[in-house]
Coordinates of C-alpha atoms and ligand atoms in Angstrom, one line a residue:
M240 CA 62.4 101.5 119.4
R241 CA 60.1 99.4 117.4
L242 CA 60.4 98.2 113.8
L243 CA 57.5 97.0 111.8
S244 CA 57.8 95.4 108.4
A245 CA 55.4 96.7 105.8
L246 CA 52.7 94.3 104.8
L247 CA 51.6 95.1 101.4
P248 CA 48.9 94.3 98.9
A249 CA 50.7 92.2 96.3
T250 CA 49.7 94.5 93.5
C251 CA 51.4 97.6 94.6
A252 CA 55.0 98.5 94.4
F253 CA 56.7 97.6 97.6
A254 CA 57.1 100.4 100.0
L255 CA 58.9 100.4 103.2
V256 CA 58.3 103.4 105.2
I257 CA 60.7 104.3 107.8
E258 CA 59.1 107.0 109.8
P259 CA 61.6 108.9 111.9
T260 CA 60.8 109.9 115.4
A261 CA 58.3 112.7 115.6
G262 CA 60.6 115.6 115.4
H263 CA 61.9 114.6 112.0
L264 CA 58.7 113.5 110.5
R265 CA 58.7 116.3 108.0
D266 CA 62.0 115.1 106.7
S267 CA 60.7 111.9 105.5
V268 CA 59.4 111.8 101.9
A269 CA 57.6 108.8 100.9
L270 CA 57.8 108.5 97.1
S271 CA 55.7 105.6 96.2
N272 CA 52.8 103.7 97.6
I273 CA 53.7 104.3 101.1
H274 CA 51.8 102.0 103.2
R275 CA 52.6 101.5 106.8
P276 CA 54.9 103.5 109.0
S277 CA 57.4 101.9 111.3
V278 CA 59.4 103.6 113.9
F279 CA 62.8 104.4 113.1
S280 CA 65.7 105.7 115.1
W281 CA 69.1 106.3 113.7
L282 CA 71.8 105.3 116.0
R283 CA 75.1 106.1 114.4
K284 CA 77.0 108.5 116.4
Q285 CA 77.8 111.6 114.5
S286 CA 81.5 111.2 114.7
S287 CA 83.6 113.6 112.8
I288 CA 83.0 112.7 109.2
L289 CA 86.3 113.9 107.9
T290 CA 89.5 113.1 109.6
S291 CA 90.1 114.8 112.9
T292 CA 93.6 116.0 113.5
E293 CA 93.6 115.2 117.2
E294 CA 97.0 113.6 117.7
G295 CA 97.1 110.0 118.6
S296 CA 93.5 109.5 117.6
E297 CA 92.5 106.7 115.2
D298 CA 91.3 109.4 112.7
A299 CA 94.6 111.2 112.9
D300 CA 96.6 108.0 112.4
F301 CA 94.5 107.1 109.4
A302 CA 94.9 110.6 107.9
A303 CA 98.7 110.3 108.4
W304 CA 98.6 106.9 106.7
L305 CA 96.6 108.2 103.8
S306 CA 99.1 110.9 103.0
T307 CA 102.1 108.6 103.5
Q308 CA 100.6 105.9 101.5
S309 CA 99.7 108.1 98.5
A310 CA 103.3 109.2 98.4
L311 CA 104.6 105.7 98.7
S312 CA 102.1 104.4 96.1
F313 CA 103.3 107.0 93.7
E314 CA 106.9 106.0 94.3
G315 CA 105.9 102.4 94.0
I316 CA 104.6 103.0 90.5
L317 CA 107.7 105.0 89.5
A318 CA 109.9 102.2 90.8
N319 CA 108.4 99.8 88.2
I320 CA 108.8 102.0 85.1
G321 CA 111.8 101.7 82.8
P322 CA 114.5 102.4 82.3
D323 CA 115.4 103.9 85.7
G324 CA 112.8 102.9 88.2
A325 CA 114.4 101.6 91.4
N326 CA 113.0 98.0 90.9
V327 CA 113.8 97.7 87.2
A328 CA 117.0 99.7 86.6
G329 CA 119.7 97.9 84.7
Q330 CA 117.4 95.1 83.6
N331 CA 117.0 96.1 80.0
V332 CA 113.6 97.7 80.5
K333 CA 112.8 100.1 77.7
P334 CA 111.9 103.7 78.6
G335 CA 108.2 104.2 79.2
V336 CA 107.6 100.4 79.8
V337 CA 105.5 99.8 82.9
V338 CA 106.6 96.5 84.5
A339 CA 103.6 94.8 86.2
S340 CA 105.7 93.7 89.1
P341 CA 109.4 93.1 89.7
S342 CA 108.6 89.5 90.5
R343 CA 110.4 87.2 87.9
E344 CA 109.2 83.9 89.2
H345 CA 106.2 82.4 91.1
P346 CA 104.8 84.3 89.3
N347 CA 106.7 85.9 86.5
Y348 CA 105.1 89.4 86.1
F349 CA 108.2 91.0 84.5
Y350 CA 106.3 92.1 81.4
H351 CA 104.6 95.2 80.1
W352 CA 100.8 94.5 80.2
V353 CA 98.9 97.0 78.0
R354 CA 96.1 97.2 80.5
D355 CA 98.3 97.7 83.6
G356 CA 100.4 100.2 81.7
A357 CA 97.5 102.3 80.5
I358 CA 95.8 102.4 83.8
T359 CA 99.0 103.4 85.6
M360 CA 99.9 106.1 83.1
R361 CA 96.5 107.6 83.6
A362 CA 97.5 108.2 87.2
L363 CA 100.7 109.9 86.0
V364 CA 98.7 112.0 83.6
D365 CA 96.4 113.2 86.4
E366 CA 99.5 114.1 88.5
Y367 CA 101.0 116.0 85.6
E368 CA 97.8 117.8 84.9
M369 CA 97.6 118.9 88.5
S370 CA 101.3 119.7 89.1
G371 CA 102.9 120.3 85.7
N372 CA 105.8 118.3 87.0
T373 CA 108.2 118.0 84.2
S374 CA 109.9 114.7 85.3
V375 CA 106.5 113.1 85.3
K376 CA 105.9 114.5 81.9
A377 CA 109.1 113.0 80.7
I378 CA 108.0 109.5 81.8
I379 CA 104.6 109.9 80.1
D380 CA 106.4 111.0 76.9
A381 CA 108.5 107.9 77.0
Y382 CA 105.4 105.8 77.4
V383 CA 103.9 107.6 74.4
D384 CA 107.0 106.7 72.4
N385 CA 106.7 103.1 73.5
V386 CA 103.0 103.0 72.5
R387 CA 104.1 103.9 69.0
S388 CA 106.6 101.0 68.8
T389 CA 104.2 98.6 70.5
Q390 CA 101.5 99.4 67.9
W391 CA 104.0 98.6 65.2
T392 CA 105.1 95.3 66.6
S393 CA 103.6 92.2 65.0
N394 CA 102.7 89.7 67.6
P395 CA 100.6 86.5 68.1
S396 CA 97.3 88.4 68.2
G397 CA 97.9 89.7 64.7
Q398 CA 99.6 92.1 62.4
V399 CA 100.4 95.8 62.7
G400 CA 97.3 97.9 62.3
R401 CA 95.0 94.9 62.5
G402 CA 94.4 92.3 65.2
G403 CA 97.8 93.0 66.7
L404 CA 96.5 95.8 68.9
G405 CA 94.6 93.2 71.0
E406 CA 97.8 91.7 72.3
P407 CA 97.8 91.8 76.1
K408 CA 101.4 91.9 77.0
F409 CA 104.9 92.5 75.7
E410 CA 108.5 91.8 76.8
V411 CA 110.0 94.6 78.8
D412 CA 112.5 95.4 76.0
G413 CA 109.6 95.9 73.6
R414 CA 109.6 92.7 71.7
A415 CA 106.5 90.7 71.2
F416 CA 105.7 88.0 73.8
V417 CA 105.3 84.8 71.9
G418 CA 104.3 82.3 74.6
T419 CA 100.8 80.8 75.0
W420 CA 98.4 83.3 76.6
G421 CA 94.8 84.3 76.8
R422 CA 94.6 86.5 73.8
P423 CA 93.4 88.8 72.4
Q424 CA 92.2 91.1 75.2
R425 CA 90.2 93.9 73.8
D426 CA 90.2 96.3 76.7
G427 CA 93.8 97.3 76.1
P428 CA 93.5 99.6 73.1
A429 CA 90.5 101.3 74.7
L430 CA 92.3 101.9 78.0
R431 CA 95.3 103.2 76.1
A432 CA 93.2 105.6 74.0
I433 CA 91.6 106.9 77.2
T434 CA 95.0 107.6 78.7
L435 CA 96.4 109.2 75.6
I436 CA 93.3 111.4 75.2
S437 CA 93.5 112.5 78.8
Y438 CA 97.2 113.3 78.2
M439 CA 96.2 115.3 75.2
R440 CA 93.6 117.2 77.2
A441 CA 96.2 117.8 80.0
L442 CA 98.6 119.3 77.5
Q443 CA 95.9 121.5 76.0
R444 CA 95.0 122.8 79.4
R445 CA 98.6 123.6 80.0
G446 CA 98.7 125.6 76.8
A447 CA 99.5 123.3 73.9
S448 CA 97.6 124.0 70.6
I449 CA 95.7 121.3 68.9
D450 CA 98.0 121.6 65.9
S451 CA 100.9 120.5 68.1
L452 CA 99.1 117.4 69.2
H453 CA 98.6 115.6 65.9
Y454 CA 101.3 113.1 66.9
L455 CA 99.0 111.9 69.7
Y456 CA 96.0 111.6 67.5
D457 CA 98.1 109.4 65.2
L458 CA 98.4 106.9 68.1
I459 CA 94.9 107.3 69.5
K460 CA 93.3 106.6 66.2
P461 CA 94.5 103.1 65.6
D462 CA 93.3 102.2 69.1
L463 CA 89.9 103.8 68.4
E464 CA 89.6 102.0 65.1
Y465 CA 90.4 98.7 66.8
T466 CA 87.8 99.4 69.5
S467 CA 85.1 100.5 67.1
K468 CA 85.6 97.4 64.9
F469 CA 86.0 94.7 67.5
W470 CA 83.8 95.6 70.5
A471 CA 81.2 93.0 69.5
S472 CA 83.9 90.2 69.1
P473 CA 84.7 87.9 72.0
G474 CA 88.1 88.1 73.6
F475 CA 89.7 87.3 77.0
D476 CA 88.6 89.2 80.1
L477 CA 90.8 91.5 82.1
W478 CA 91.7 88.6 84.4
E479 CA 93.0 86.8 81.3
E480 CA 91.0 83.6 81.8
Q481 CA 87.6 83.6 80.2
E482 CA 86.8 84.1 76.5
G483 CA 83.6 85.9 75.9
L484 CA 82.0 89.3 76.1
H485 CA 82.8 91.3 79.2
F486 CA 81.3 94.2 81.1
F487 CA 84.7 95.8 82.0
T488 CA 85.9 95.6 78.5
A489 CA 82.7 97.0 77.1
M490 CA 82.7 99.9 79.6
V491 CA 86.1 101.1 78.7
Q492 CA 85.4 100.6 75.0
Y493 CA 82.3 102.8 75.4
K494 CA 84.3 105.5 77.2
A495 CA 87.1 105.4 74.6
L496 CA 84.6 105.8 71.8
L497 CA 82.8 108.6 73.5
L498 CA 86.0 110.5 74.0
G499 CA 87.1 109.5 70.6
E500 CA 84.1 111.2 69.0
Q501 CA 85.1 114.5 70.6
V502 CA 88.8 114.1 69.8
S503 CA 88.2 113.3 66.2
S504 CA 86.2 116.4 65.7
D505 CA 89.0 118.5 67.2
F506 CA 91.2 117.1 64.4
S507 CA 88.4 117.7 61.9
D508 CA 88.2 114.0 61.3
Q509 CA 84.4 114.1 60.8
G510 CA 83.9 110.8 59.2
A511 CA 85.6 109.1 62.1
G512 CA 83.6 111.1 64.6
R513 CA 80.3 109.9 63.1
W514 CA 81.5 106.3 63.0
Y515 CA 82.7 106.4 66.7
H516 CA 79.4 108.0 67.6
I517 CA 77.4 105.2 66.0
Q518 CA 79.6 102.5 67.6
A519 CA 79.5 104.1 71.0
N520 CA 75.7 104.0 70.8
G521 CA 75.9 100.3 69.9
V522 CA 78.1 99.6 72.9
K523 CA 75.8 101.6 75.1
Q524 CA 72.8 99.4 74.1
F525 CA 74.9 96.3 74.4
L526 CA 76.0 97.2 78.0
L527 CA 72.4 96.9 79.2
S528 CA 72.5 93.2 78.5
F529 CA 74.9 92.7 81.4
W530 CA 72.1 93.5 83.8
D531 CA 70.6 90.3 85.3
D532 CA 67.3 91.2 86.7
E533 CA 66.8 87.8 88.4
R534 CA 70.1 88.0 90.2
G535 CA 69.7 91.6 90.9
Y536 CA 73.2 92.6 89.8
L537 CA 75.4 93.1 86.8
V538 CA 77.3 90.1 85.4
E539 CA 80.9 90.5 84.3
T540 CA 80.7 88.0 81.4
L541 CA 77.7 87.1 79.3
A542 CA 76.7 83.4 79.2
T543 CA 79.2 82.5 81.9
A544 CA 78.9 79.5 84.2
R545 CA 80.1 81.7 87.0
S546 CA 78.0 83.8 89.3
G547 CA 79.0 86.8 87.3
L548 CA 79.8 88.8 90.4
D549 CA 83.2 90.4 90.0
A550 CA 85.3 93.3 91.2
A551 CA 85.7 94.0 87.4
L552 CA 82.1 95.5 87.5
L553 CA 83.4 98.2 89.8
L554 CA 86.6 98.7 87.8
G555 CA 84.3 99.1 84.8
A556 CA 82.5 102.0 86.5
I557 CA 85.8 103.5 87.7
H558 CA 87.6 103.4 84.4
G559 CA 84.7 103.4 81.9
G560 CA 81.7 104.9 83.7
S561 CA 80.3 108.1 82.3
E562 CA 77.5 110.4 83.4
T563 CA 75.1 108.4 81.3
V564 CA 76.3 104.8 81.6
F565 CA 76.9 103.0 84.9
P566 CA 78.6 105.7 86.9
M567 CA 79.9 104.6 90.3
H568 CA 76.8 105.9 92.0
S569 CA 74.3 104.2 89.7
D570 CA 71.8 101.8 91.4
M571 CA 73.0 98.9 89.3
I572 CA 76.6 99.4 90.2
I573 CA 75.8 99.8 93.9
A574 CA 73.5 96.7 93.9
S575 CA 76.4 94.8 92.3
L576 CA 78.9 96.1 94.9
Q577 CA 76.5 95.0 97.6
A578 CA 76.2 91.5 96.3
L579 CA 80.0 91.2 95.8
V580 CA 80.9 92.4 99.2
A581 CA 78.2 90.1 100.8
D582 CA 79.9 87.2 99.1
M583 CA 83.4 88.2 100.0
R584 CA 82.5 88.8 103.7
V585 CA 82.0 85.1 104.3
R586 CA 84.3 83.7 101.7
Y587 CA 87.7 84.4 103.2
P588 CA 88.6 83.2 106.8
V589 CA 90.8 86.3 107.2
N590 CA 87.6 88.4 107.1
E591 CA 86.1 86.7 110.1
Q592 CA 88.1 88.7 112.5
D593 CA 86.9 92.0 111.1
L594 CA 83.3 90.8 111.2
Y595 CA 83.7 89.7 114.8
D596 CA 85.4 92.9 115.9
S597 CA 82.8 95.1 114.6
N598 CA 79.5 95.9 116.2
D599 CA 78.9 99.0 114.3
G600 CA 77.0 98.8 111.0
P601 CA 78.2 97.1 107.7
V602 CA 81.8 95.9 107.9
A603 CA 84.5 96.4 105.4
V604 CA 86.4 93.3 104.5
G605 CA 89.1 92.0 102.1
I606 CA 87.8 91.7 98.5
G607 CA 88.9 89.2 95.9
R608 CA 88.4 89.2 92.1
Y609 CA 85.3 87.0 92.0
P610 CA 83.8 84.2 94.1
E611 CA 85.0 81.3 91.9
D612 CA 88.7 82.5 91.7
V613 CA 91.3 79.7 92.3
Y614 CA 94.4 81.7 91.4
S615 CA 96.5 82.0 94.5
G616 CA 99.2 84.2 93.0
G617 CA 101.9 81.7 92.1
D618 CA 102.4 79.4 89.2
L619 CA 99.9 76.8 89.8
I620 CA 96.4 77.1 88.5
N621 CA 93.4 75.3 89.9
S622 CA 95.3 73.8 92.8
E623 CA 94.4 76.3 95.5
L624 CA 91.9 78.8 96.4
G625 CA 91.7 82.5 95.5
N626 CA 92.6 85.2 97.9
P627 CA 91.6 88.8 98.5
W628 CA 93.4 91.3 96.3
F629 CA 94.7 94.8 97.3
L630 CA 93.4 96.3 94.1
C631 CA 89.9 94.8 94.4
T632 CA 89.6 96.0 98.0
A633 CA 90.8 99.5 97.1
T634 CA 88.3 99.4 94.2
V635 CA 85.3 99.0 96.5
A636 CA 86.6 102.0 98.6
H637 CA 87.0 104.0 95.4
T638 CA 83.4 103.2 94.2
L639 CA 82.0 104.1 97.6
Y640 CA 83.8 107.4 97.6
G641 CA 82.4 108.0 94.2
L642 CA 78.9 107.4 95.5
V643 CA 79.5 109.7 98.4
E644 CA 80.7 112.5 96.2
S645 CA 77.6 112.2 94.1
L646 CA 75.3 112.0 97.0
A647 CA 77.0 115.0 98.6
L648 CA 76.7 117.1 95.5
S649 CA 73.1 116.1 94.8
N650 CA 70.2 118.2 95.9
T651 CA 67.6 115.6 95.3
G652 CA 68.1 113.9 98.6
L653 CA 68.5 110.2 99.1
M654 CA 66.4 107.8 97.0
I655 CA 66.4 104.2 97.9
S656 CA 65.0 101.7 95.4
N657 CA 64.3 98.0 95.6
L658 CA 67.6 97.5 94.0
T659 CA 69.6 99.3 96.5
A660 CA 67.6 98.7 99.7
D661 CA 70.0 96.0 100.9
F662 CA 72.8 98.4 100.6
Y663 CA 71.3 101.5 102.1
L664 CA 69.0 100.3 104.8
P665 CA 71.8 99.2 107.2
F666 CA 73.2 102.7 107.0
L667 CA 70.0 104.1 108.3
S668 CA 69.8 101.9 111.3
R669 CA 71.8 98.9 112.3
T670 CA 68.8 97.5 114.1
I671 CA 66.8 96.7 111.1
E672 CA 66.8 93.0 110.6
P673 CA 66.9 91.6 107.1
D674 CA 63.4 90.1 107.3
Y675 CA 62.0 93.4 108.0
Y676 CA 62.6 94.2 104.4
D677 CA 62.1 90.9 102.6
F678 CA 60.9 92.1 99.3
S679 CA 60.6 88.7 97.8
A680 CA 57.2 88.4 99.4
T681 CA 55.8 91.0 97.1
A682 CA 54.6 89.7 93.7
A683 CA 54.6 92.8 91.6
W684 CA 57.3 95.2 92.2
S685 CA 59.7 97.0 90.1
R686 CA 63.3 96.7 91.1
S687 CA 64.1 100.3 90.2
A688 CA 61.1 101.8 91.9
T689 CA 62.0 104.2 94.6
I690 CA 60.6 102.8 97.8
L691 CA 61.9 105.4 100.2
G692 CA 63.3 108.8 100.0
F693 CA 64.7 111.4 102.3
K694 CA 65.1 115.1 101.7
P695 CA 68.5 116.7 101.3
G696 CA 69.5 118.1 104.6
S697 CA 67.4 115.7 106.6
R698 CA 69.2 113.9 109.4
E699 CA 68.7 110.6 107.6
T700 CA 70.2 111.7 104.3
E701 CA 73.2 113.3 106.1
Q702 CA 73.7 110.2 108.3
V703 CA 73.7 107.9 105.4
I704 CA 76.3 110.0 103.5
S705 CA 78.5 110.1 106.5
N706 CA 78.1 106.4 107.3
I707 CA 79.0 105.4 103.7
F708 CA 82.0 107.5 103.9
H709 CA 83.2 105.7 107.0
Y710 CA 82.4 102.4 105.4
A711 CA 84.6 103.3 102.4
D712 CA 87.4 104.2 104.8
G713 CA 87.0 100.7 106.3
F714 CA 88.1 99.2 103.0
L715 CA 91.2 101.3 102.9
K716 CA 91.9 100.3 106.5
I717 CA 91.9 96.7 105.3
V718 CA 94.5 97.7 102.7
R719 CA 96.5 99.4 105.4
K720 CA 96.4 96.4 107.6
H721 CA 97.8 94.0 105.1
S722 CA 100.4 96.2 103.4
D723 CA 103.8 96.4 105.0
G724 CA 105.4 99.2 107.0
E725 CA 107.0 100.6 103.8
G726 CA 103.7 100.9 102.0
N727 CA 104.5 97.9 99.8
M728 CA 101.6 95.9 98.4
S729 CA 101.7 92.7 96.5
E730 CA 98.9 91.4 94.3
Q731 CA 97.0 89.5 97.0
F732 CA 96.8 88.8 100.7
D733 CA 96.4 85.4 102.1
R734 CA 92.8 84.3 102.7
Q735 CA 93.8 82.7 106.0
T736 CA 96.6 84.7 107.5
G737 CA 96.3 88.0 105.7
F738 CA 100.0 88.0 104.8
M739 CA 100.9 89.3 101.3
R740 CA 100.9 86.8 98.5
G741 CA 101.5 86.8 94.8
A742 CA 103.5 89.2 92.7
R743 CA 105.3 91.7 95.0
Q744 CA 105.1 95.5 94.6
L745 CA 102.4 95.1 92.0
T746 CA 102.1 98.4 90.0
W747 CA 98.4 98.1 89.7
S748 CA 98.0 97.7 93.5
F749 CA 99.7 101.0 94.0
E750 CA 97.6 102.7 91.3
S751 CA 94.4 101.4 92.7
V752 CA 95.1 102.7 96.2
L753 CA 96.3 106.0 94.9
G754 CA 93.1 106.2 92.8
A755 CA 90.9 105.5 95.8
I756 CA 92.7 108.1 98.0
K757 CA 92.3 110.7 95.2
M758 CA 88.6 109.9 95.0
R759 CA 88.4 110.2 98.8
E760 CA 89.8 113.7 98.5
R761 CA 87.0 114.6 96.1
A762 CA 84.4 113.1 98.4
V763 CA 85.7 115.2 101.3
E764 CA 85.6 118.3 99.2
A765 CA 82.0 117.6 98.2
I766 CA 81.0 116.9 101.8
E767 CA 82.6 120.1 103.0
K768 CA 80.7 122.1 100.4
R769 CA 77.6 120.4 101.5
R770 CA 78.2 121.1 105.1
A771 CA 78.7 124.8 104.3
F772 CA 75.3 124.7 102.6
Y773 CA 73.3 122.7 105.2
K774 CA 74.8 124.5 108.1
R775 CA 73.4 122.2 110.7
F776 CA 75.8 119.4 109.9
Ligands
LIG941 C1 98.0 84.7 85.3 C2 96.9 85.6 85.0 O1 97.3 86.8 84.7 C3 95.9 85.5 86.1 O2 94.9 86.5 85.9 C4 95.3 84.2 86.1 O3 94.3 84.0 87.1 C5 96.4 83.2 86.2 N1 97.5 83.4 85.3 C6 95.9 81.7 86.1 O4 95.4 81.5 84.8
LIG942 C1 96.9 89.2 86.5 C2 95.7 90.0 86.4 O1 94.6 89.1 86.4 C3 95.6 90.8 85.2 O2 94.5 91.6 85.2 C4 96.8 91.7 85.1 O3 96.8 92.4 83.9 C5 98.1 90.9 85.2 N1 98.0 90.0 86.3 C6 99.3 91.8 85.4 O4 99.2 92.5 86.6

């Protein structure tokens, strides 16, 4: 096997041609200025892409873990919801309040965060929509009641009906939290609106009439109003540290406004609909400013001194992405994922073992919030170094499954651009060395130009889909490795030892793993459909 880098005239868009061995030549479609062929041979074994059920096999173990862990994650979430959750019962937690973690010291997370609460309830809404489970519905209804009283609670971010909706966290008995904090955080109302709207839709699908759902619109509307009026104002980021304008925040604001436009028309609130439409377009334009062409990835915060790389970029795609704006499979999200993972791979000593153990393509590792993080999960700030987080690691898996689903459902084949070449090429052949595709040498090239394409049904396309799926599984296996035998997950795991650190039984950790597993199920379904279509795989 031989690999040749393409040597190109500086003026033409960079093209790397990977020409498969003779038999598959016809499957390769070169889409732009293809210049020089190189020999390519894909090496990955075509192992069973879905989980085999052969007992005792690694795949069967993983499949068993997935199903146990989704059940345990769901239980873990319920355990942290008042008043009766196993971890919070008898501790004066109001019905429908989602406690971030039962940990009361080092750190004290015994509060209701608006963000964590909305994201978690969204998972319960999905469950209710699927199963119609009435006890889940009762919990969501309690949350809804609690949203009403929260919205009417004056707090340090401001008064009822005004700035107060930007308050990030509340006491578990519903009172305002009055200590110093990074406030306001403007993602909260948007996330809450998204959750309430999805609940409304779930109720409709289960037969409720629009007329019976006015009480929900009365709660959704203040959050939409807040979002529509403050999206251009700086606030604290989801990690509660940086004041500024943030990608994650803008993404969920965009989604809330898009959904809000539809909902307002259901309630014949035309004026509001037009207003949300205009504002949504504003946010959409604004979102483009987070792309940093020089760095080749999205930045989480504008004008930040940090690198801008952040797991929040992926969380933005998961919770805010739409068909038109930064879906999980978009090149810009994938390029950002690639850059983030590349950083994290070498950042934490605990990842070294995984890198060392593997001789098989790109390796999944533990992922932290962002490279510069110094929060080690206790009380002290700036005294230690950050660690990988369960939710960030699960988020990479989730995003990759989202990509797999979209690739599997697409009939346009695989398109690799300058932006995503670093991500995709290693899945084609692990023997390609980085300097074989050093694009920096080419003067004039467009980042988004497709440099290589493969037809749907070609061995290469199908290989890449399968390999990315396995790669995604790798991130969940990291989660498995560092959680305990009972499916518990704290916030972080130690950068050196891998042992759990930070707030224990973090609600959001459970939600994120559950979310990734759900996305995996969708990816599997899409792959199965595809296989039925392209019979040869
Ligand atoms: C608690 C915050 O929630 C966390 O995000 C932050 O990193 C630490 N405090 C340190 O500021
Ligand atoms: C700290 C995290 O940075 C923040 O995003 C989260 O809302 C709180 N902890 C509560 O889990």
